[in-house]
Coordinates of C-alpha atoms in Angstrom, one line a residue:
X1 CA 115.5 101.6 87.5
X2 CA 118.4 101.7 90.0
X3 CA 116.9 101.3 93.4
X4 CA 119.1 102.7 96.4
X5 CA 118.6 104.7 99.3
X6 CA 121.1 105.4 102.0
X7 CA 120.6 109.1 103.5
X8 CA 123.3 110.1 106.0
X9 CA 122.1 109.5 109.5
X10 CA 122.2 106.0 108.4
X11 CA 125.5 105.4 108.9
X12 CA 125.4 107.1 112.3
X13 CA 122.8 104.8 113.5
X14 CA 124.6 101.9 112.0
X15 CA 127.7 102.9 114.5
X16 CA 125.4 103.8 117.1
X17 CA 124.1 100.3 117.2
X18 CA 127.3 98.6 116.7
X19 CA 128.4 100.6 120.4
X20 CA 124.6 99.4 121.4
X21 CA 124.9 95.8 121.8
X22 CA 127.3 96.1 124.2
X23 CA 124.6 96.4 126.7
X24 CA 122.1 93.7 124.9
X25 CA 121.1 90.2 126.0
X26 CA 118.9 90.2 122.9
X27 CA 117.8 91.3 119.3
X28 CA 114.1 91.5 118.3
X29 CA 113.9 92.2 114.6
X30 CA 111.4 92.7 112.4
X31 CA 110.0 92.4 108.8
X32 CA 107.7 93.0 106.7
X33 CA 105.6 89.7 106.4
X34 CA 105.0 90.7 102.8
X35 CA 108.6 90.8 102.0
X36 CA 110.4 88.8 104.9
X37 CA 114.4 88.1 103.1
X38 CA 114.2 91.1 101.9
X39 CA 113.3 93.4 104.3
X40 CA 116.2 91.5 106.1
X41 CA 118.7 93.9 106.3
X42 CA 122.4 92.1 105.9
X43 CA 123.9 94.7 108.0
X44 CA 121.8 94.1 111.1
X45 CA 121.8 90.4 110.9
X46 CA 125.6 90.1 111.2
X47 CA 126.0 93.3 114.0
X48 CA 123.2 90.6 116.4
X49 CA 124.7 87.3 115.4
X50 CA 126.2 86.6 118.9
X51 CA 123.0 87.3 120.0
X52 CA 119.8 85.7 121.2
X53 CA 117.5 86.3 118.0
X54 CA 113.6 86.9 117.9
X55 CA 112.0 87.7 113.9
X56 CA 108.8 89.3 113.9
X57 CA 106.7 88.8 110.6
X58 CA 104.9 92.3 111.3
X59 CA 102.2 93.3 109.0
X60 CA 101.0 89.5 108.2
X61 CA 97.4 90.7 107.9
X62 CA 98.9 92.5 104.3
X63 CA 100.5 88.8 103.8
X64 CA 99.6 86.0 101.7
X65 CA 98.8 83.7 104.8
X66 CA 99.8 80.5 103.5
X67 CA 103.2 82.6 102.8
X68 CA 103.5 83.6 106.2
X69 CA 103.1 79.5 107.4
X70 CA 106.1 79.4 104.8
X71 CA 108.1 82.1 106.5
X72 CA 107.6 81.2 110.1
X73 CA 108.8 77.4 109.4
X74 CA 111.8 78.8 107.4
X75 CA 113.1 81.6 109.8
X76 CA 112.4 78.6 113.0
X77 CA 114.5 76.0 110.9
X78 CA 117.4 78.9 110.7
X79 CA 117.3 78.5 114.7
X80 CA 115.3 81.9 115.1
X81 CA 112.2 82.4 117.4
X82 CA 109.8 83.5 115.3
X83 CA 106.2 85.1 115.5
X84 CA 103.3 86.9 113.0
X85 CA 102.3 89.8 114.4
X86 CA 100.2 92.9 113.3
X87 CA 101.8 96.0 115.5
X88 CA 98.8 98.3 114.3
X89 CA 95.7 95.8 115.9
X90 CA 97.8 94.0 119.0
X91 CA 97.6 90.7 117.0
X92 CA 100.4 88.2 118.2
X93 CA 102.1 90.5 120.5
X94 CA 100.8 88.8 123.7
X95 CA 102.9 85.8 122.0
X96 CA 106.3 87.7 122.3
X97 CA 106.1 87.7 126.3
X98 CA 107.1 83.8 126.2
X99 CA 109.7 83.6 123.2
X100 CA 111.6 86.6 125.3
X101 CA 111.6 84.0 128.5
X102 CA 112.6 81.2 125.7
X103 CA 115.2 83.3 124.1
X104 CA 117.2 84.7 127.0
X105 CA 116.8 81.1 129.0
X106 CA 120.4 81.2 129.8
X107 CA 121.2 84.7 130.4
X108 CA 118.2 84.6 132.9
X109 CA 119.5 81.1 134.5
X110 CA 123.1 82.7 134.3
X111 CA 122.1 85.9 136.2
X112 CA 120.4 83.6 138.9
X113 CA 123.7 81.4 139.5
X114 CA 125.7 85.1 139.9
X115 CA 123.0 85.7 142.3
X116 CA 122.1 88.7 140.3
X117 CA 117.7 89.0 140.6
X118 CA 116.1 91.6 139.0
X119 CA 117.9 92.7 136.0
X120 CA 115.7 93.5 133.3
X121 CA 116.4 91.8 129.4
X122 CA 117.6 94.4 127.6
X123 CA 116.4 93.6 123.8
X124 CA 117.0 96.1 120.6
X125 CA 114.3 96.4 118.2
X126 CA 115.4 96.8 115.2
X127 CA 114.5 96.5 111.5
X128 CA 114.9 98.7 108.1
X129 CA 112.6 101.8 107.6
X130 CA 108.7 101.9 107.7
X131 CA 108.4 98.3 108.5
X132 CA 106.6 99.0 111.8
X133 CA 109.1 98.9 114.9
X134 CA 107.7 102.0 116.7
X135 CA 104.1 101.0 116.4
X136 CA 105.1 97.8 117.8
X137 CA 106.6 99.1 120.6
X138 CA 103.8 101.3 121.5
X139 CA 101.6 98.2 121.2
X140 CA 103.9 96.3 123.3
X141 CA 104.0 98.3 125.9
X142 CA 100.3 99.3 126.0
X143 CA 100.8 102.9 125.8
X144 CA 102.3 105.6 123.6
X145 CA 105.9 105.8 124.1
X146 CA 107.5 106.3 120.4
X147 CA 106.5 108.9 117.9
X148 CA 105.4 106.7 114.3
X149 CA 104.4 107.4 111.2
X150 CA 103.6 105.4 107.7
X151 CA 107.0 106.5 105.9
X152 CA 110.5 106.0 106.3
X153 CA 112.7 107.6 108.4
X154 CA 110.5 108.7 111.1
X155 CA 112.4 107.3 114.1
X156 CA 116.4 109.5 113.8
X157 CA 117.6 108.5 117.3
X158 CA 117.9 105.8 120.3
X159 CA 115.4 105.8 122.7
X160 CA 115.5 103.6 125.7
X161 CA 111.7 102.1 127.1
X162 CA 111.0 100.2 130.3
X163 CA 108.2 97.9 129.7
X164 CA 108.4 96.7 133.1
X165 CA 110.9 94.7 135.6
X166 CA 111.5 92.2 133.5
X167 CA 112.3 94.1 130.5
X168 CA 113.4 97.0 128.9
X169 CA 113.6 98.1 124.7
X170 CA 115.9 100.0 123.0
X171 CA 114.2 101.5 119.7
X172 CA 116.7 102.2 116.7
X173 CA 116.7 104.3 113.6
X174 CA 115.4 102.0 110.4
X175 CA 118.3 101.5 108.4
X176 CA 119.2 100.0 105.1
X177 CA 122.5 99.2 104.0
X178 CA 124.5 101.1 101.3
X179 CA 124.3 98.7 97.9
X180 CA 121.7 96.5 96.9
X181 CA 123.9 93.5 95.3
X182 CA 120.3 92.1 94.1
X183 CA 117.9 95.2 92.5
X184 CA 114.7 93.1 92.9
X185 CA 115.5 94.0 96.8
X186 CA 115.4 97.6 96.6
X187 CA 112.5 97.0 93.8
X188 CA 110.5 95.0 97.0
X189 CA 111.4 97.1 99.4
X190 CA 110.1 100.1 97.4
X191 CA 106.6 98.7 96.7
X192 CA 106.7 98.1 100.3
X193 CA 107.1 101.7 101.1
X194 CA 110.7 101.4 102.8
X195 CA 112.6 103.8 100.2
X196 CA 111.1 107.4 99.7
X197 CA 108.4 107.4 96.7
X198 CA 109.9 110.8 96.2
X199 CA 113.8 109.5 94.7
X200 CA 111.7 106.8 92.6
X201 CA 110.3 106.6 88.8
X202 CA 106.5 105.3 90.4
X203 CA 105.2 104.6 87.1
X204 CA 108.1 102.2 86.4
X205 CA 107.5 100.6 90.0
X206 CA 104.1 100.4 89.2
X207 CA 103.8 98.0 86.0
X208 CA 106.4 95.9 87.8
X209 CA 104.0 95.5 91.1
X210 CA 101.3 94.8 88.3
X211 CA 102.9 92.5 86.3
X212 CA 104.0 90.4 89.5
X213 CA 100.4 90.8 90.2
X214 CA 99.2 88.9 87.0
X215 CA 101.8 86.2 87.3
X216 CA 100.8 85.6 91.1
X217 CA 97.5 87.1 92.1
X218 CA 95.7 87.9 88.4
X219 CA 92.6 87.6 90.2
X220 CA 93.0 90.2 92.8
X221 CA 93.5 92.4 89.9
X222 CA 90.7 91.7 87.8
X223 CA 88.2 91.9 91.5
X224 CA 89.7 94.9 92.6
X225 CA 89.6 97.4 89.2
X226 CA 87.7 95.1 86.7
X227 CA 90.0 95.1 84.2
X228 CA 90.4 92.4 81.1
X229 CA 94.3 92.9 80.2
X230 CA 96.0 90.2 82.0
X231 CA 99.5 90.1 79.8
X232 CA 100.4 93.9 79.3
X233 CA 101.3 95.7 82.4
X234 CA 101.3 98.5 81.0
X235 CA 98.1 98.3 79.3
X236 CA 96.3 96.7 82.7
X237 CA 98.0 100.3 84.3
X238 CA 95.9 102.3 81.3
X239 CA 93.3 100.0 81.8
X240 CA 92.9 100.4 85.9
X241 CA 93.7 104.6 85.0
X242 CA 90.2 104.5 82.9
X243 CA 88.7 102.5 84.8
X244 CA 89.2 104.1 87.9
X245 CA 88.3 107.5 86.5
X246 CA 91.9 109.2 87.3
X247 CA 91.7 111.6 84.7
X248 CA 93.5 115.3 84.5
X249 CA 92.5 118.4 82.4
X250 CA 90.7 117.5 79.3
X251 CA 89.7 114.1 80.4
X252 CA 93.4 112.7 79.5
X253 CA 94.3 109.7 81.7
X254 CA 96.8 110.9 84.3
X255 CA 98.6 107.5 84.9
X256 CA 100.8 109.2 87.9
X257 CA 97.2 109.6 89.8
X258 CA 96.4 106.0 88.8
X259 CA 100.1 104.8 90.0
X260 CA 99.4 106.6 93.5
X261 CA 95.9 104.6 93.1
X262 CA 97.5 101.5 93.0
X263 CA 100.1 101.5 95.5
X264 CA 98.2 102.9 98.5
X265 CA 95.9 100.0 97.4
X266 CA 98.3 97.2 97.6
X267 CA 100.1 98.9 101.1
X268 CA 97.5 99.3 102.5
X269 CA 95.9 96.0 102.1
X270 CA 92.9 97.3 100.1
X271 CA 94.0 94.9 96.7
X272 CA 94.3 92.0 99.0
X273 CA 96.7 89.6 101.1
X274 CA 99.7 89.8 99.0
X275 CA 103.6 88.5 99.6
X276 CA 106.4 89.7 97.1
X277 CA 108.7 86.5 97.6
X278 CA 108.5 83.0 98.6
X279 CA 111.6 81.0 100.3
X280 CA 112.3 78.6 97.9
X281 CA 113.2 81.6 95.4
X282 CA 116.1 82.0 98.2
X283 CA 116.9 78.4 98.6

């Protein structure tokens, strides 16, 4: 399967960002913990590379944690600050407050050698779709000030948000870029939910989330459906479909009910802590 998605309002927010950073001191980007590289999107990293850099790991309660350890040393050795957060519970984000001071040291001491006092950071959050940035502004800034939701493309325009004096956020779109040069990206990034289920072939998706599973996480398989296949992903798929009683008319297995099964399961953190990619496979 050819895994691409790159709707039109993309691009605008790709140019409305690029006029953006003109007024930012600094670039607060996050990924999903479960998929960190590739939920990197190229684009975004080259439009903030001038600037001061901060890497959320959001969603590492979904995460393999000894992955996460992996991540957070890789991304600090890159000369990133980097936290784990989870947006949805509050976990980690108290931690952001000091890497902000850390990563805008010298625009802070600059501005106090101008004699300029008062002027607020002004940081972009920004990331590819569905990977949590409104939710984590909201839980940032202690009250509701983005609209979210768990699928793409929920945030279409800029939105400016004063956390206080000392800072202030500008939420973007979630964009992805136009070509995947490497189509186990777009096959990660659509197991985790970033590219519309509704433009894929979610059976094929499907075996090839189960047969990472039995390569990496076999157990979390067997716990989770009781199944005995542990070489076939497609069988294990028939397997989990019988199992797990998704039948249609006529008691016939309906394997697109099972597929739905399975990947609300592993999004949602119901098969277990799981990560898609480790950093030596990028090394």
């Amino acid at each position: 399967m050819n895994y691409q998605w790159y709707p039109g309002h993309m691009t605008k927010a790709k140019r409305m960002m690029q006029e953006d950073l003109k007024l930012i001191d600094l670039v607060i980007e996050l990924l999903d913990a479960r998929a960190p590289l590739s939920s990197r999107n190229p684009d975004i990293d080259e439009l903030g590379k001038n600037k001061s850099r901060i890497i959320l790991l959001n969603k590492a309660d979904l995460a393999d944690d000894g992955c996460n350890r992996l991540w957070t040393t890789y991304f600090k050795e890159k000369g990133f600050w980097v936290q784990e957060i989870n947006a949805r519970t509050g976990a980690g984000i108290k931690s952001i407050w000091p890497l902000i001071k850390d990563a805008c040291k010298e625009k802070i001491e600059r501005d106090r050698r101008r004699g300029i006092i008062g002027r607020p950071v002004r940081a972009m959050v920004a990331g590819i779709p569905n990977v949590g940035k409104s939710t984590f502004i909201n839980s940032f800034a202690g009250k509701a000030c983005t609209k979210t939701g768990n699928k793409p493309g929920v945030t279409k325009g800029k939105q400016w948000i004063r956390l206080n004096k000392e800072v202030e956020l500008l939420d973007t779109p979630g964009i992805l870029w136009p070509r995947f040069d490497n189509q186990a990206v777009g096959e990660r990034l659509a197991m985790i939910g970033s590219i519309k289920d509704e433009i894929l072939h979610v059976e094929e998706l499907t075996v090839a989330l189960i047969a990472y599973l039995q390569k990496e996480y076999p157990h979390l398989l067997k716990e989770r459906y009781q199944i005995t296949e542990n070489e076939d992903a497609y069988k294990a798929l028939e397997e989990i479909c019988i199992n797990r009683r998704c039948f249609g008319k006529g008691e016939t297995p309906d394997l697109a009910r099972a597929c739905a099964l399975i990947l609300e399961d592993f999004r949602s953190g119901k098969l277990g802590r799981i990560t898609l990619e480790r950093p030596e496979e990028w090394l």
